[in-house]
Amino acid sequence: MASFSGGASLMAGFRLLRQRPGLLAPWALAWLLVGLAPQILPYAVLWPDVVAAYGPMFHDAVAGIEPDQQSAELMTLQNRMLPFSLLQLPLSLAGLSILYAAVYRAVLEPKAKGFGYLRLGRAELWMMLTQAAALGLFVLASIAALIVGAIAVLAIRIASGNDDGVTGIATFGACLIAAILLGWCAVRLSLALPMTFTERRFRLLESWALTRGHGWKIFGVMVGLVAILLLMEVALVMVVMIVAVAAGVSGGLTGLEAQLQGLFSHPPAVWLPVLGPWLAVGTVVYAVMAAALHAITVAPLAEIYRQLAGKPAAEV
């Protein structure tokens, strides 16, 4: 039976960025174009409505008043946002497919370089279909788990004589079991996208066979990734605090929050020019960090698939 190295897979993204740091620039640009831009475009197009809806909410929040979540302006904004919301899912699937495929291509097909391994072709289109099918399967599985869990909890409640304590324990147990089962299925199907990319055709349940006997090891890699991301988040918070102190903000994050609240108490015409440069720099930093995190989190599954499929290691 084929196997894989958990340590080598966990560090695949770091190794990729160390060997080819030049990939960060095109991937950061891709994040801005296919990741961030579709999210902020509706707000840019509907900016007057955004200001009308959220301006009073900012003022109320700064003054310590509960914002009105049902204002006429907010309802109008939500209605105008609906056409954009309907486009979010296909745009997100397309963007993720392009970004995922770039990492897969760097790990599995390193000679097909191009511009940062970025392109939109047959592999990406099949990946969109696989992602849509996986999302639909997850929704159906979640609904089934909800129905079965609700029936089980109701039966236990009736059997216990409507005991609230027993019902609470049963509800927690049902949620825990459902989360474990759904998580295990996600682990077993986790190689569907690398398989789809490599074979240029729809692959989903085929991942179940490929991961047989390796579920716990793949789970361990995922746990390792979560731990790494948590450590990176702590490091990022420390960096933000250092930058805030260097910029003359006293009190750390609390002082920064107080200054932002004071700034938001003014109309957008006042605080936008002040925050504009910071937003521009923050956007660039975000894009680079997003590109790096994307490689760190996506490359491990590509590396696991490469080893289990018996494909040769990439030559740098």
Tab-separated table of C-alpha atoms in Angstrom:
chain	number	residue	atom	x	y	z
A	1	MET	CA	0.000	0.000	0.000
A	2	ALA	CA	1.254	3.490	-0.884
A	3	SER	CA	1.992	5.832	1.983
A	4	PHE	CA	3.007	9.436	2.563
A	5	SER	CA	5.158	11.469	4.912
A	6	GLY	CA	3.030	13.539	7.278
A	7	GLY	CA	5.862	15.920	8.128
A	8	ALA	CA	6.859	16.518	4.521
A	9	SER	CA	3.213	17.085	3.577
A	10	LEU	CA	2.614	19.497	6.458
A	11	MET	CA	5.569	21.651	5.426
A	12	ALA	CA	4.901	21.442	1.671
A	13	GLY	CA	3.587	25.006	1.471
A	14	PHE	CA	6.516	26.467	3.383
A	15	ARG	CA	8.899	24.492	1.196
A	16	LEU	CA	7.196	25.730	-1.957
A	17	LEU	CA	7.436	29.376	-0.896
A	18	ARG	CA	11.070	28.983	0.165
A	19	GLN	CA	12.064	27.425	-3.145
A	20	ARG	CA	9.956	29.756	-5.319
A	21	PRO	CA	9.320	33.019	-3.406
A	22	GLY	CA	8.569	34.761	-6.700
A	23	LEU	CA	5.159	33.057	-6.710
A	24	LEU	CA	3.931	35.338	-3.932
A	25	ALA	CA	3.600	38.366	-6.251
A	26	PRO	CA	1.324	36.806	-8.919
A	27	TRP	CA	-0.655	34.904	-6.288
A	28	ALA	CA	-1.168	38.076	-4.250
A	29	LEU	CA	-2.383	39.850	-7.392
A	30	ALA	CA	-4.710	36.931	-8.102
A	31	TRP	CA	-6.114	37.185	-4.588
A	32	LEU	CA	-6.899	40.838	-5.167
A	33	LEU	CA	-8.569	40.194	-8.531
A	34	VAL	CA	-10.504	36.965	-7.967
A	35	GLY	CA	-10.642	36.854	-4.188
A	36	LEU	CA	-11.087	40.348	-2.783
A	37	ALA	CA	-12.441	42.363	-5.711
A	38	PRO	CA	-15.717	40.387	-6.121
A	39	GLN	CA	-16.352	40.864	-2.390
A	40	ILE	CA	-15.889	44.640	-2.307
A	41	LEU	CA	-17.237	45.493	-5.778
A	42	PRO	CA	-20.907	45.547	-4.659
A	43	TYR	CA	-20.047	47.963	-1.843
A	44	ALA	CA	-18.124	50.201	-4.242
A	45	VAL	CA	-21.005	50.264	-6.733
A	46	LEU	CA	-23.594	50.904	-4.000
A	47	TRP	CA	-21.373	53.173	-1.876
A	48	PRO	CA	-24.013	55.928	-1.307
A	49	ASP	CA	-26.466	53.301	-0.058
A	50	VAL	CA	-23.750	51.751	2.124
A	51	VAL	CA	-23.036	55.116	3.769
A	52	ALA	CA	-26.756	55.785	4.262
A	53	ALA	CA	-27.295	52.367	5.847
A	54	TYR	CA	-24.178	51.951	7.976
A	55	GLY	CA	-23.371	55.573	8.845
A	56	PRO	CA	-26.067	55.841	11.547
A	57	MET	CA	-25.135	52.371	12.823
A	58	PHE	CA	-21.512	53.496	13.282
A	59	HIS	CA	-22.650	56.581	15.185
A	60	ASP	CA	-24.947	54.532	17.431
A	61	ALA	CA	-22.235	51.968	18.125
A	62	VAL	CA	-19.708	54.669	19.050
A	63	ALA	CA	-22.285	56.323	21.331
A	64	GLY	CA	-22.990	53.011	23.048
A	65	ILE	CA	-26.493	52.742	21.573
A	66	GLU	CA	-27.826	49.506	20.139
A	67	PRO	CA	-27.785	49.969	16.326
A	68	ASP	CA	-31.066	49.663	14.469
A	69	GLN	CA	-30.803	46.405	12.517
A	70	GLN	CA	-34.147	46.944	10.766
A	71	SER	CA	-33.737	50.474	9.415
A	72	ALA	CA	-35.311	51.334	6.077
A	73	GLU	CA	-31.884	52.246	4.655
A	74	LEU	CA	-30.428	48.873	5.636
A	75	MET	CA	-33.382	47.008	4.132
A	76	THR	CA	-32.956	48.987	0.902
A	77	LEU	CA	-29.242	48.161	0.788
A	78	GLN	CA	-29.914	44.467	1.338
A	79	ASN	CA	-32.460	44.407	-1.481
A	80	ARG	CA	-30.044	46.127	-3.865
A	81	MET	CA	-27.288	43.707	-2.809
A	82	LEU	CA	-29.368	40.640	-3.755
A	83	PRO	CA	-28.298	40.459	-7.455
A	84	PHE	CA	-24.656	40.676	-6.389
A	85	SER	CA	-25.202	38.001	-3.738
A	86	LEU	CA	-26.516	35.581	-6.355
A	87	LEU	CA	-23.222	35.947	-8.240
A	88	GLN	CA	-21.049	35.362	-5.170
A	89	LEU	CA	-21.182	31.547	-5.234
A	90	PRO	CA	-20.149	31.009	-8.896
A	91	LEU	CA	-17.535	33.758	-8.639
A	92	SER	CA	-16.157	32.247	-5.427
A	93	LEU	CA	-15.996	28.768	-6.979
A	94	ALA	CA	-14.212	30.149	-10.037
A	95	GLY	CA	-11.765	32.163	-7.940
A	96	LEU	CA	-10.984	29.285	-5.603
A	97	SER	CA	-10.506	26.928	-8.543
A	98	ILE	CA	-7.982	29.268	-10.144
A	99	LEU	CA	-6.096	29.771	-6.879
A	100	TYR	CA	-6.186	26.091	-5.861
A	101	ALA	CA	-5.104	24.965	-9.312
A	102	ALA	CA	-2.119	27.323	-9.236
A	103	VAL	CA	-0.797	25.614	-6.100
A	104	TYR	CA	-1.603	22.143	-7.443
A	105	ARG	CA	0.210	23.007	-10.669
A	106	ALA	CA	3.264	24.230	-8.738
A	107	VAL	CA	3.392	20.980	-6.746
A	108	LEU	CA	2.229	18.434	-9.325
A	109	GLU	CA	3.094	19.998	-12.699
A	110	PRO	CA	5.973	22.413	-11.964
A	111	LYS	CA	7.069	22.656	-15.606
A	112	ALA	CA	3.743	24.233	-16.660
A	113	LYS	CA	4.723	27.601	-15.213
A	114	GLY	CA	3.115	30.493	-17.088
A	115	PHE	CA	2.290	33.503	-14.904
A	116	GLY	CA	2.523	32.065	-11.418
A	117	TYR	CA	0.888	28.827	-12.637
A	118	LEU	CA	-2.358	30.816	-12.949
A	119	ARG	CA	-4.851	30.079	-15.702
A	120	LEU	CA	-8.479	29.219	-16.386
A	121	GLY	CA	-8.825	26.011	-18.378
A	122	ARG	CA	-10.272	22.540	-18.356
A	123	ALA	CA	-8.788	21.623	-14.974
A	124	GLU	CA	-10.245	24.701	-13.295
A	125	LEU	CA	-13.690	24.135	-14.828
A	126	TRP	CA	-13.791	20.543	-13.582
A	127	MET	CA	-12.662	21.750	-10.168
A	128	MET	CA	-15.580	24.196	-10.083
A	129	LEU	CA	-17.958	21.313	-10.735
A	130	THR	CA	-16.322	19.155	-8.065
A	131	GLN	CA	-16.529	21.961	-5.507
A	132	ALA	CA	-20.189	22.570	-6.312
A	133	ALA	CA	-20.959	18.855	-5.968
A	134	ALA	CA	-19.034	18.642	-2.674
A	135	LEU	CA	-20.919	21.665	-1.341
A	136	GLY	CA	-24.243	20.130	-2.349
A	137	LEU	CA	-23.291	16.809	-0.763
A	138	PHE	CA	-22.292	18.584	2.454
A	139	VAL	CA	-25.622	20.447	2.582
A	140	LEU	CA	-27.593	17.218	2.051
A	141	ALA	CA	-25.506	15.381	4.663
A	142	SER	CA	-26.007	18.229	7.139
A	143	ILE	CA	-29.774	18.196	6.597
A	144	ALA	CA	-29.853	14.415	7.036
A	145	ALA	CA	-27.773	14.669	10.221
A	146	LEU	CA	-30.089	17.396	11.526
A	147	ILE	CA	-33.208	15.310	10.884
A	148	VAL	CA	-31.784	12.101	12.360
A	149	GLY	CA	-30.341	13.994	15.339
A	150	ALA	CA	-33.598	15.806	16.026
A	151	ILE	CA	-35.547	12.516	15.947
A	152	ALA	CA	-33.016	10.861	18.276
A	153	VAL	CA	-33.077	13.775	20.749
A	154	LEU	CA	-36.893	13.870	20.691
A	155	ALA	CA	-37.050	10.132	21.378
A	156	ILE	CA	-34.602	10.476	24.289
A	157	ARG	CA	-36.549	13.440	25.670
A	158	ILE	CA	-39.828	11.496	25.602
A	159	ALA	CA	-38.175	8.432	27.157
A	160	SER	CA	-36.673	10.585	29.955
A	161	GLY	CA	-39.988	12.185	30.810
A	162	ASN	CA	-39.090	15.565	29.300
A	163	ASP	CA	-36.023	15.922	31.494
A	164	ASP	CA	-34.218	19.108	30.344
A	165	GLY	CA	-30.839	17.911	31.637
A	166	VAL	CA	-31.006	14.648	29.724
A	167	THR	CA	-32.252	16.483	26.641
A	168	GLY	CA	-29.320	18.907	26.825
A	169	ILE	CA	-26.814	16.061	27.081
A	170	ALA	CA	-28.519	14.229	24.203
A	171	THR	CA	-28.448	17.379	22.052
A	172	PHE	CA	-24.747	17.903	22.741
A	173	GLY	CA	-24.028	14.237	21.979
A	174	ALA	CA	-25.977	14.358	18.709
A	175	CYS	CA	-24.135	17.507	17.595
A	176	LEU	CA	-20.775	15.964	18.535
A	177	ILE	CA	-21.483	12.729	16.651
A	178	ALA	CA	-22.689	14.659	13.579
A	179	ALA	CA	-19.574	16.863	13.633
A	180	ILE	CA	-17.290	13.818	13.894
A	181	LEU	CA	-19.036	12.000	11.044
A	182	LEU	CA	-19.079	15.038	8.761
A	183	GLY	CA	-15.451	15.801	9.619
A	184	TRP	CA	-14.404	12.233	8.864
A	185	CYS	CA	-16.175	12.353	5.504
A	186	ALA	CA	-14.395	15.641	4.755
A	187	VAL	CA	-11.047	13.995	5.525
A	188	ARG	CA	-11.779	11.007	3.314
A	189	LEU	CA	-12.909	13.249	0.437
A	190	SER	CA	-10.109	15.796	0.922
A	191	LEU	CA	-8.109	14.619	-2.119
A	192	ALA	CA	-10.996	15.065	-4.554
A	193	LEU	CA	-9.751	18.428	-5.860
A	194	PRO	CA	-6.126	17.337	-6.457
A	195	MET	CA	-7.475	14.244	-8.223
A	196	THR	CA	-9.845	16.343	-10.340
A	197	PHE	CA	-7.032	18.729	-11.243
A	198	THR	CA	-4.635	15.957	-12.256
A	199	GLU	CA	-7.084	13.821	-14.223
A	200	ARG	CA	-9.022	16.746	-15.761
A	201	ARG	CA	-12.367	15.118	-15.028
A	202	PHE	CA	-14.920	14.962	-12.218
A	203	ARG	CA	-13.580	13.202	-9.150
A	204	LEU	CA	-15.211	13.165	-5.715
A	205	LEU	CA	-16.058	9.765	-4.263
A	206	GLU	CA	-12.874	8.348	-5.814
A	207	SER	CA	-10.999	10.175	-3.043
A	208	TRP	CA	-12.587	7.806	-0.526
A	209	ALA	CA	-10.751	4.829	-2.007
A	210	LEU	CA	-7.434	6.678	-2.295
A	211	THR	CA	-7.501	7.785	1.355
A	212	ARG	CA	-8.446	4.347	2.712
A	213	GLY	CA	-6.066	3.493	5.540
A	214	HIS	CA	-4.688	7.037	5.675
A	215	GLY	CA	-7.592	8.923	7.287
A	216	TRP	CA	-6.013	9.438	10.701
A	217	LYS	CA	-2.713	10.515	9.200
A	218	ILE	CA	-4.422	13.063	6.947
A	219	PHE	CA	-6.409	14.254	9.955
A	220	GLY	CA	-3.145	14.703	11.841
A	221	VAL	CA	-1.782	16.893	9.035
A	222	MET	CA	-4.932	19.018	9.181
A	223	VAL	CA	-4.622	19.395	12.958
A	224	GLY	CA	-1.002	20.430	12.453
A	225	LEU	CA	-2.105	23.069	9.935
A	226	VAL	CA	-4.664	24.459	12.396
A	227	ALA	CA	-1.969	24.692	15.073
A	228	ILE	CA	0.369	26.516	12.686
A	229	LEU	CA	-2.390	28.961	11.691
A	230	LEU	CA	-3.180	29.693	15.347
A	231	LEU	CA	0.479	30.437	16.040
A	232	MET	CA	0.621	32.708	13.003
A	233	GLU	CA	-2.507	34.509	14.205
A	234	VAL	CA	-0.902	35.149	17.604
A	235	ALA	CA	2.206	36.456	15.853
A	236	LEU	CA	0.048	38.750	13.676
A	237	VAL	CA	-1.708	40.231	16.730
A	238	MET	CA	1.684	40.960	18.275
A	239	VAL	CA	2.822	42.678	15.082
A	240	VAL	CA	-0.350	44.817	15.023
A	241	MET	CA	0.285	45.862	18.616
A	242	ILE	CA	3.887	46.779	17.812
A	243	VAL	CA	2.807	48.824	14.782
A	244	ALA	CA	0.123	50.548	16.865
A	245	VAL	CA	2.688	51.512	19.517
A	246	ALA	CA	5.126	52.691	16.840
A	247	ALA	CA	2.365	54.842	15.336
A	248	GLY	CA	1.848	56.538	18.708
A	249	VAL	CA	-1.264	54.654	19.814
A	250	SER	CA	-1.112	54.042	23.551
A	251	GLY	CA	-2.962	51.214	25.272
A	252	GLY	CA	-2.279	48.541	22.661
A	253	LEU	CA	-5.343	47.090	20.933
A	254	THR	CA	-7.685	48.813	23.400
A	255	GLY	CA	-6.195	52.198	22.585
A	256	LEU	CA	-6.366	51.447	18.863
A	257	GLU	CA	-10.032	50.508	19.185
A	258	ALA	CA	-10.749	53.727	21.093
A	259	GLN	CA	-9.067	55.849	18.424
A	260	LEU	CA	-11.004	54.100	15.661
A	261	GLN	CA	-14.264	54.632	17.512
A	262	GLY	CA	-13.486	58.299	17.848
A	263	LEU	CA	-12.666	58.501	14.163
A	264	PHE	CA	-15.849	56.684	13.146
A	265	SER	CA	-17.917	59.160	15.138
A	266	HIS	CA	-17.329	61.577	12.230
A	267	PRO	CA	-18.860	61.263	8.739
A	268	PRO	CA	-17.053	59.027	6.196
A	269	ALA	CA	-15.820	62.151	4.394
A	270	VAL	CA	-13.655	62.810	7.465
A	271	TRP	CA	-12.285	59.383	8.287
A	272	LEU	CA	-11.864	57.983	4.769
A	273	PRO	CA	-8.920	60.288	3.869
A	274	VAL	CA	-7.290	59.428	7.201
A	275	LEU	CA	-7.676	55.690	6.799
A	276	GLY	CA	-7.101	55.682	3.026
A	277	PRO	CA	-3.316	55.181	3.115
A	278	TRP	CA	-3.626	52.582	5.862
A	279	LEU	CA	-6.290	50.748	3.863
A	280	ALA	CA	-4.085	50.752	0.759
A	281	VAL	CA	-1.080	49.391	2.651
A	282	GLY	CA	-3.291	46.954	4.537
A	283	THR	CA	-4.770	45.664	1.281
A	284	VAL	CA	-1.332	44.923	-0.147
A	285	VAL	CA	-0.226	43.247	3.091
A	286	TYR	CA	-3.470	41.276	3.178
A	287	ALA	CA	-2.985	40.071	-0.396
A	288	VAL	CA	0.563	38.871	0.279
A	289	MET	CA	-0.459	37.184	3.536
A	290	ALA	CA	-3.494	35.581	1.879
A	291	ALA	CA	-1.326	34.234	-0.922
A	292	ALA	CA	1.173	32.803	1.570
A	293	LEU	CA	-1.527	31.258	3.766
A	294	HIS	CA	-3.197	29.843	0.680
A	295	ALA	CA	-0.011	28.041	-0.315
A	296	ILE	CA	0.600	26.845	3.252
A	297	THR	CA	-2.892	25.341	3.573
A	298	VAL	CA	-3.430	23.999	0.039
A	299	ALA	CA	-0.026	22.522	-0.814
A	300	PRO	CA	-0.154	19.789	1.898
A	301	LEU	CA	-3.120	18.003	0.269
A	302	ALA	CA	-1.456	18.256	-3.131
A	303	GLU	CA	1.685	16.727	-1.640
A	304	ILE	CA	-0.298	13.942	0.048
A	305	TYR	CA	-2.001	13.160	-3.253
A	306	ARG	CA	1.336	13.229	-5.092
A	307	GLN	CA	2.831	10.661	-2.737
A	308	LEU	CA	-0.224	8.393	-2.603
A	309	ALA	CA	-0.563	8.505	-6.404
A	310	GLY	CA	3.106	7.649	-6.792
A	311	LYS	CA	3.999	10.778	-8.769
A	312	PRO	CA	7.627	11.976	-8.802
A	313	ALA	CA	8.706	14.904	-6.667
A	314	ALA	CA	8.896	18.295	-8.363
A	315	GLU	CA	12.292	19.415	-9.570
A	316	VAL	CA	13.124	23.003	-8.724
